[in-house]
Coordinates of C-alpha atoms and ligand atoms in Angstrom, one line a residue:
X1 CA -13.2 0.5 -3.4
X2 CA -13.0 -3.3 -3.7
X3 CA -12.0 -6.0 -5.9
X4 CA -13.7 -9.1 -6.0
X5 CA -12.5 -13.3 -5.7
X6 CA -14.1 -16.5 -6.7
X7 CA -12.5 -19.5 -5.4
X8 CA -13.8 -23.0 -4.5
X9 CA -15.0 -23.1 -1.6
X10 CA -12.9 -23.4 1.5
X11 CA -10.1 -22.1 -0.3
X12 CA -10.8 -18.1 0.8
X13 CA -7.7 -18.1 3.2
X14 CA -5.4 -19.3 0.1
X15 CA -7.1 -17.0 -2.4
X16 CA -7.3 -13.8 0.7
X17 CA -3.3 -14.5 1.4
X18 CA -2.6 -14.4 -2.7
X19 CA -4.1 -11.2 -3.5
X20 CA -3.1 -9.7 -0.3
X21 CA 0.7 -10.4 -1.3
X22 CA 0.2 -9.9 -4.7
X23 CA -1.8 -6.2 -4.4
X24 CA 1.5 -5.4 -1.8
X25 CA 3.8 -6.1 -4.4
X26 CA 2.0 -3.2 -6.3
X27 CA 2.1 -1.0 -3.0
X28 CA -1.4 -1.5 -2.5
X29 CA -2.5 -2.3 1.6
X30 CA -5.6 -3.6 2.1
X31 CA -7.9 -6.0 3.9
X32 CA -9.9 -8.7 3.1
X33 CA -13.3 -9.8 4.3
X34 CA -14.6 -13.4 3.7
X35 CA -16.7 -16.1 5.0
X36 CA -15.9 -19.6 5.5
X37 CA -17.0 -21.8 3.0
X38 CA -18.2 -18.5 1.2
X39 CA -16.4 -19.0 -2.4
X40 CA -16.0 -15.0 -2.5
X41 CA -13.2 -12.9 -0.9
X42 CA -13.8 -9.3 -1.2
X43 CA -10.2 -7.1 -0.8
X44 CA -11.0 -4.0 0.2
X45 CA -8.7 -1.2 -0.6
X46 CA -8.5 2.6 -1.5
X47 CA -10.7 4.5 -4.1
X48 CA -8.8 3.4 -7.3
X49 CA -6.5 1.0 -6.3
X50 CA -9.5 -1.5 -7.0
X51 CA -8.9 -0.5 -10.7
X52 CA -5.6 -0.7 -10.8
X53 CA -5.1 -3.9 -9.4
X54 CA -7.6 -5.2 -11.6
X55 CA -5.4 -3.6 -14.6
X56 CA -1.9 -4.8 -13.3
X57 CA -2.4 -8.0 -11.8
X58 CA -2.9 -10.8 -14.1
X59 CA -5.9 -13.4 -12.8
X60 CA -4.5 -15.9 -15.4
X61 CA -1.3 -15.9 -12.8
X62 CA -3.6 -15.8 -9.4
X63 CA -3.2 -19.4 -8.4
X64 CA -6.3 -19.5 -6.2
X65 CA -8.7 -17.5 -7.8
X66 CA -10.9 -17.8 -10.6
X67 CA -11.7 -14.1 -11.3
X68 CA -11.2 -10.9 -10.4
X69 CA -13.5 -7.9 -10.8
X70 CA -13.9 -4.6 -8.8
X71 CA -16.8 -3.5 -7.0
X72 CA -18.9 -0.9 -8.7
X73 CA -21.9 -0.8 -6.4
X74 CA -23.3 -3.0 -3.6
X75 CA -27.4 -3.4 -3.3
X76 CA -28.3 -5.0 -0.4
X77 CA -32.0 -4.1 0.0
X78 CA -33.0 -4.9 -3.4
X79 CA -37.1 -4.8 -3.6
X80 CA -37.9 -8.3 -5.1
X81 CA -40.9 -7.4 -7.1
X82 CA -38.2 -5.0 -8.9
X83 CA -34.2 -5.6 -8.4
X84 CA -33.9 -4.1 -12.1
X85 CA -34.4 -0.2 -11.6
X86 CA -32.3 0.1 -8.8
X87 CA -29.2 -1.3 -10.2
X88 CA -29.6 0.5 -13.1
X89 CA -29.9 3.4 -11.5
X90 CA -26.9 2.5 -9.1
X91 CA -24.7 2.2 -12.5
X92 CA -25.2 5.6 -13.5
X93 CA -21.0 6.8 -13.3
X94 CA -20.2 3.0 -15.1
X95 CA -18.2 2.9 -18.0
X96 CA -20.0 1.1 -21.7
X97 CA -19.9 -2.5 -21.1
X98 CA -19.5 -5.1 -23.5
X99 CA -21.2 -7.5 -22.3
X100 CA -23.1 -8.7 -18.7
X101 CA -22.6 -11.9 -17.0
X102 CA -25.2 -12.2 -14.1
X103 CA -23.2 -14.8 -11.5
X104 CA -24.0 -16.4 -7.9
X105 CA -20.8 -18.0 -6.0
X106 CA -19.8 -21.6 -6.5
X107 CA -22.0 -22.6 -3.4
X108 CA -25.0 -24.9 -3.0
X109 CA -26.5 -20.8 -1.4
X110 CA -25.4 -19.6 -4.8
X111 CA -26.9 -22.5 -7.1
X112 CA -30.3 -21.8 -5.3
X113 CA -30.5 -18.6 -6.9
X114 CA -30.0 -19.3 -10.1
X115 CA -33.4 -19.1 -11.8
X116 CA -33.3 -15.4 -10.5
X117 CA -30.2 -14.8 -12.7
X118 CA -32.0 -16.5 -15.7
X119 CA -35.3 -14.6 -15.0
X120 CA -33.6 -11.0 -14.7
X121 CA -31.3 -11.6 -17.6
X122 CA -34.0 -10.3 -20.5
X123 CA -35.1 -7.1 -18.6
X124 CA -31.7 -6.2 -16.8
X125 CA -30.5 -6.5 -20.1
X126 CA -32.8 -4.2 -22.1
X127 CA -32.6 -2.1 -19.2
X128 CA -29.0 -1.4 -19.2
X129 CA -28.7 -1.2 -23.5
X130 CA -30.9 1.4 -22.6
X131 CA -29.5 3.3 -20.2
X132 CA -26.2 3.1 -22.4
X133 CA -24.2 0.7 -19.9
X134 CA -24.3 -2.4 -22.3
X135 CA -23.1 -2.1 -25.7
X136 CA -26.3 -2.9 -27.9
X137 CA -24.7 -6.0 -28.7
X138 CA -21.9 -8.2 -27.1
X139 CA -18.6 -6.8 -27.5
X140 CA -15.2 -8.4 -26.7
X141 CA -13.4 -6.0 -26.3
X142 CA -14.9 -4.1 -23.6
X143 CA -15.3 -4.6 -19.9
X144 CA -17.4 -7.5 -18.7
X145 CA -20.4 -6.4 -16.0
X146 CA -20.6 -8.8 -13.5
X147 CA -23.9 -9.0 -11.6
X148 CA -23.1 -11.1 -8.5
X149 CA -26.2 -12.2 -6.7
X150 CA -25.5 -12.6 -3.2
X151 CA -29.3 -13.8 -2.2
X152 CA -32.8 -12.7 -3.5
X153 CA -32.3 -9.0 -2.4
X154 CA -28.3 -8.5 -2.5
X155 CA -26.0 -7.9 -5.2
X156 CA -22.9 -6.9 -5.7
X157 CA -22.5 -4.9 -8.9
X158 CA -18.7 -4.7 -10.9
X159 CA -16.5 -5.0 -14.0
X160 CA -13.6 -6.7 -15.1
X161 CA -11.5 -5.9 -17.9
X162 CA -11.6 -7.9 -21.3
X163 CA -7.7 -8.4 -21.2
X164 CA -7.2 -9.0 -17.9
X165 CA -10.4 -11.8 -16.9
X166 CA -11.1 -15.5 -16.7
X167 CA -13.5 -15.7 -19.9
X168 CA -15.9 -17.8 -18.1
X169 CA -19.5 -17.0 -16.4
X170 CA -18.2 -17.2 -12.5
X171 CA -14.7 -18.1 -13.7
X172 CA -15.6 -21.8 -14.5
X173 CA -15.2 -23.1 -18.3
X174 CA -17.5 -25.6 -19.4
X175 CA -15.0 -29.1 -19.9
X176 CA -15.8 -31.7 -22.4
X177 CA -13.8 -35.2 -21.8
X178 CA -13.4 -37.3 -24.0
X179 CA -16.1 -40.2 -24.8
X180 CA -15.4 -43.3 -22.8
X181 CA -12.8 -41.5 -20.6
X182 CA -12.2 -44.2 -17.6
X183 CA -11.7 -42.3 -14.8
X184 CA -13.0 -38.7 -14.2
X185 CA -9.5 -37.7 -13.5
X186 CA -9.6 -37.1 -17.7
X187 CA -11.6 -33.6 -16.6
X188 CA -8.9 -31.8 -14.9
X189 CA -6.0 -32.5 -17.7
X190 CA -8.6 -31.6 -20.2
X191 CA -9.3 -28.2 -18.0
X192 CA -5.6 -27.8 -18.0
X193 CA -5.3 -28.0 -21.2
X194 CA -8.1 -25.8 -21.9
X195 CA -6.9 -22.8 -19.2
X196 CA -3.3 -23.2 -18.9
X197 CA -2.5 -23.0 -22.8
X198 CA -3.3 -19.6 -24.4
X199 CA -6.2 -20.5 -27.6
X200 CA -3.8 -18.6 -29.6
X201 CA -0.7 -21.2 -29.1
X202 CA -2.9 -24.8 -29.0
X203 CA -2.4 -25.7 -32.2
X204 CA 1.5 -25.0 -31.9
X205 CA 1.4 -27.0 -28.7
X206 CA -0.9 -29.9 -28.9
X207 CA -0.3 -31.7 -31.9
X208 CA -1.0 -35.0 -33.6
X209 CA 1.6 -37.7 -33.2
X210 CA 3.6 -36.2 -30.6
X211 CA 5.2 -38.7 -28.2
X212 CA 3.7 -38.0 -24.4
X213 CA 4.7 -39.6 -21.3
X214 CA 1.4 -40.4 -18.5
X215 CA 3.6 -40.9 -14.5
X216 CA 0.4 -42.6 -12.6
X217 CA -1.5 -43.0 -15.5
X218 CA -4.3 -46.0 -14.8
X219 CA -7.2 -46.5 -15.2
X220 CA -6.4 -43.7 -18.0
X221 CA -8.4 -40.9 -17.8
X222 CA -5.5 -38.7 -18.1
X223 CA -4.4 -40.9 -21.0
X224 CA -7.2 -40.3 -22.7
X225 CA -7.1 -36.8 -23.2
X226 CA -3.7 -37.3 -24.9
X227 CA -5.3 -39.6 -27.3
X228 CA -7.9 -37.8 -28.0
X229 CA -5.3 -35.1 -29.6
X230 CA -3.9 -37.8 -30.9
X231 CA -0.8 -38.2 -28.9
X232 CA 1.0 -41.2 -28.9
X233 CA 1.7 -42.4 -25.3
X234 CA 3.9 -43.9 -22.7
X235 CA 1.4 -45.0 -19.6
X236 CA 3.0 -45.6 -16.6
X237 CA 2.1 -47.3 -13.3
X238 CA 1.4 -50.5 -12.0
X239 CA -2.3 -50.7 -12.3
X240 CA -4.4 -51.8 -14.6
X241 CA -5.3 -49.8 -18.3
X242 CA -8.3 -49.1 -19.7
X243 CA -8.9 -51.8 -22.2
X244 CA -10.4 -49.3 -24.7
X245 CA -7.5 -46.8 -24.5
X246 CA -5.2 -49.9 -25.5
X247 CA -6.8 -50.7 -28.1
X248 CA -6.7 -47.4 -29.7
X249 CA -3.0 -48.8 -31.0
X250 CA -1.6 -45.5 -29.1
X251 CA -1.2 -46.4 -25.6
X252 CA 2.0 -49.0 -24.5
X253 CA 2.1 -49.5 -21.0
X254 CA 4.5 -49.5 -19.0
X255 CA 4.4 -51.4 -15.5
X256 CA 7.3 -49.3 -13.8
X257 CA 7.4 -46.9 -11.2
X258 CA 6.9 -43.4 -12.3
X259 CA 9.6 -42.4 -10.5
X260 CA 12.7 -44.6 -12.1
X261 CA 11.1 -44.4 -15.7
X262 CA 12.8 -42.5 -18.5
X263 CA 11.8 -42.8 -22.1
X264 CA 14.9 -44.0 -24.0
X265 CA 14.9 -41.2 -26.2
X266 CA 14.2 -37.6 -25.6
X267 CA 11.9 -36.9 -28.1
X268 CA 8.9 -36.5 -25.6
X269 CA 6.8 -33.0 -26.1
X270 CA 4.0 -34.0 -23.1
X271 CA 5.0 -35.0 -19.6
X272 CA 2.1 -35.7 -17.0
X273 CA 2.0 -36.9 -13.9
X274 CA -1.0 -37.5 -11.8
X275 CA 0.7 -40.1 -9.2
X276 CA -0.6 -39.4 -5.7
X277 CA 2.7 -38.3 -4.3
X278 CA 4.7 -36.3 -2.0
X279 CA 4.3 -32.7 -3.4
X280 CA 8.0 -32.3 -2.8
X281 CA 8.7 -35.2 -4.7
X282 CA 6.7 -35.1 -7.9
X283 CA 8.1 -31.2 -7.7
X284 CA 11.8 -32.5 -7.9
X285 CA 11.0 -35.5 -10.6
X286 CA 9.4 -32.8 -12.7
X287 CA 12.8 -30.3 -12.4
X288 CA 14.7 -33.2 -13.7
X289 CA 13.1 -34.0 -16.6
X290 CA 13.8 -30.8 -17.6
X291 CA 17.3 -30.6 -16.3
X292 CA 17.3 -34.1 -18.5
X293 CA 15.4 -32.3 -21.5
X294 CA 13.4 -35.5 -21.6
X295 CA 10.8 -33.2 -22.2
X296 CA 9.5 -30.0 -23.7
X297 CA 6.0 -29.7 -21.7
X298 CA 4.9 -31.1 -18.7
X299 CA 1.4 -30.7 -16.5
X300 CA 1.5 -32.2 -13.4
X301 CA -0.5 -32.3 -10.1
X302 CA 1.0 -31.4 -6.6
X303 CA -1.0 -32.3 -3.5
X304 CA -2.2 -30.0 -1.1
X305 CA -1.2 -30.2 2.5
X306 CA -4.2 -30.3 5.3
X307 CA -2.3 -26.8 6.3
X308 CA -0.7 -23.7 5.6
X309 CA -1.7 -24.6 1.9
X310 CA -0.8 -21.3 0.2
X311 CA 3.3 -21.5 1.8
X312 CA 2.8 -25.2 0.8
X313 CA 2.9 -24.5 -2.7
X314 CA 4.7 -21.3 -2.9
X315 CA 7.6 -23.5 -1.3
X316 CA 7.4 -26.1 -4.0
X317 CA 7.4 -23.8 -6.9
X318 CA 10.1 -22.3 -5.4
X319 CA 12.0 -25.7 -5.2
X320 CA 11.0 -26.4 -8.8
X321 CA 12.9 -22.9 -9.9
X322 CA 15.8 -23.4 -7.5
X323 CA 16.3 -26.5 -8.6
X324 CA 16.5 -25.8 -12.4
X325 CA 18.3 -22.3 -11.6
X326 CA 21.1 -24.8 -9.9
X327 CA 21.5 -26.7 -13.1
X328 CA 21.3 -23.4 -14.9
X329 CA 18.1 -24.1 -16.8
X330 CA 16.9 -20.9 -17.9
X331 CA 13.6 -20.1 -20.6
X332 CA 11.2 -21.4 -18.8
X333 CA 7.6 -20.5 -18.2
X334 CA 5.9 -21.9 -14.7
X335 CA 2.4 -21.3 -14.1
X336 CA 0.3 -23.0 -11.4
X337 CA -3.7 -22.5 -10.6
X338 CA -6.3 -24.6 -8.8
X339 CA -8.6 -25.4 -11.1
X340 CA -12.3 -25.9 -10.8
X341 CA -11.4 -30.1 -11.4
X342 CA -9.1 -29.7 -8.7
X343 CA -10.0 -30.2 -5.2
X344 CA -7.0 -30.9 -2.4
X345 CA -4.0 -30.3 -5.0
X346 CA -3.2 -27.4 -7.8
X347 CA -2.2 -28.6 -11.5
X348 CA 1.3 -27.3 -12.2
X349 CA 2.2 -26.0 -16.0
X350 CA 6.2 -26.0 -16.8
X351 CA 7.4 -25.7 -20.0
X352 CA 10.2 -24.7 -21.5
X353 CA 9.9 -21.3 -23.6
X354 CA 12.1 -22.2 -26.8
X355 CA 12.6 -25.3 -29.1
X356 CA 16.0 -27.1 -28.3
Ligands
SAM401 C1 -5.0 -40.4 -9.1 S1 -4.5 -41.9 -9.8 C2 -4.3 -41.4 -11.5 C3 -5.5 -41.3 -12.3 C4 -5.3 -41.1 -13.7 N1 -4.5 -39.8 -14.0 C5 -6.5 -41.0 -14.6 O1 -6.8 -40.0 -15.1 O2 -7.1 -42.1 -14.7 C6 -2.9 -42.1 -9.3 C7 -2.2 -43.2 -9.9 O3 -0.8 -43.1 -9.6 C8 -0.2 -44.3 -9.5 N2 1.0 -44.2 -8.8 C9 1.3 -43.8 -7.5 N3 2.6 -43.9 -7.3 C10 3.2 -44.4 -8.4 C11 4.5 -44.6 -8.8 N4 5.5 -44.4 -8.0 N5 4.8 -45.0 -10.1 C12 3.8 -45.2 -11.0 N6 2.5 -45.0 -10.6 C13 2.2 -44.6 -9.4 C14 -1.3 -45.2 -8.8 O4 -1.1 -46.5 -9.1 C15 -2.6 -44.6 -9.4 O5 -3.1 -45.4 -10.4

């Protein structure tokens, strides 16, 4: 048995070291096989463990990986003129899906195959309503199949559950920014704001007229998220704003360094700081705003190192909880994940679990 990893590319050794540690905290051994620049790591363990990792350990909390399924069946001889029968037919044991999402990995190998996926998607689909596999129409609340196309005659064939899965095709959601964002930094706080907050607790969360603090915020990108949910804000940094976000009447900026500024009153719910910085810095400033309570929520950014990336950030979220246990800050909720906006750094989610 085997559970399956999406990552970015080049990121396999990070995402292979996370579910190796993670799957031993459950007592489960195994190994993982990968490629280099490969966007997949396949953990291959004993006959059920698969499923029971993909039950126990939470993909929302993986930092590294954007999904998780286990391995059903693996077709590697697949006759083009007809892939459908034979993984059908290799599904015969598989539980009633709810729905199929037919996938290549995030690689320029994987983009070239998909008009395959779109061309198989109509008969696989018919195919596997009628061999009872696929509910006869999309469920929720059922596992996912995932079809992973690995080239034109390969596939590896899974599921993943409902509760436990990134609810994107490939583990990537679809970002809008906002119109007239300046910078294309704006994608990865609107993608944080999209996959770090649960739907359920947005509108608790994000709401008009709260008071937001940008650390490193020019030309604005960032900023303009916030305004978009109608945030008032605090940009900080030296360089020049967007003209447009200032004249939105929401924006003041502030020409200070991110790293002396503090609002002069604590009513900020949103702190974010983009500033390209010492990981271990920007992880300390964030602690002590909280220490401060100068504010309730706070994204942030920490930069990757060129090596040992995965003890990199386990070390800084470690310094961020040492640092508040020290001041005896307690109720707090610390997530972390490298999203798909994110290339050599991880977006950082802290935020404090109770209203002061
Ligand atoms: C990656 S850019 C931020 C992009 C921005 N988030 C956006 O979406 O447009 C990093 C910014 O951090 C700012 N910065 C770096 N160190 C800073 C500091 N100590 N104080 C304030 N700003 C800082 C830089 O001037 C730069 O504009």
């Amino acid at each position: 048995m085997a559970v399956l990893l999406y990552c970015r590319a080049g990121f396999e050794g990070e995402c292979a070291a996370e579910i190796q540690e993670r799957a031993a905290s459950l007592g489960v051994y195994g190994y993982c096989k990968t490629q280099p620049d490969s966007a997949l790591v396949i953990f291959e363990c004993k006959p059920e463990e698969g499923d029971h990792l993909a039950r126990k350990i939470s993909v929302h909390s993986l930092i590294f990986s954007r999904q998780l399924f286990v391995r059903a069946a693996e077709l590697n001889q697949l006759d083009t003129m007809d892939r459908v029968t034979p993984i059908v037919e290799s599904l015969a044991d598989m539980q009633l899906c709810g729905r199929m999402w037919i996938e290549t990995t995030d690689t320029n190998d994987g983009r070239s195959l998909s008009a395959l996926c779109r061309t198989i998607t109509k008969p696989l689909t018919k195919a596997l309503r009628e061999k009872g596999v696929l509910a006869k129409e999309e469920v929720n609340n059922r596992p996912v199949l995932h079809v992973l196309f690995r080239s034109t005659h390969s596939a590896i064939i899974g599921y993943s559950y409902s509760y436990n899965h990134s609810p994107y095709l490939m583990g990537i959601p679809r970002i809008r920014t906002p119109k007239g964002a300046p910078s294309r930094s704006a994608a990865k706080l609107a993608e944080a704001f999209k996959v770090m907050i649960p739907e359920s607790e947005f509108e608790r969360r994000v709401q008009p007229g709260m008071k937001a603090v940008d650390l490193g915020a020019c030309p604005g990108g960032w900023t303009s998220v916030l305004v978009h949910y109608d945030m008032m804000v605090a940009a900080v940094d030296n360089g020049p704003m967007d003209e447009g976000l200032m004249n939105t009447g929401q924006v003041r900026h502030y020409q200070e360094d991110g790293f002396q500024f503090l609002p002069k009153r604590k009513n900020v719910a949103w702190l974010v700081c983009d500033m390209v910085e010492k990981p271990k810095r920007v992880a300390q400033l964030m602690a002590d705003w909280f220490i401060g309570e100068w504010c309730h929520d706070a994204i942030f950014n920490l930069k990757l190192p060129m090596k040992s990336r995965y003890t990199a950030v386990q070390q800084d979220l470690a310094a961020i909880r040492e640092r508040l246990s020290e001041a005896e800050v307690y109720g707090y909720e610390l997530s972390a994940k490298h999203l798909y906006h994110d290339r050599e750094e991880i977006t950082v989610y802290l935020r404090k679990k109770f209203k002061s």
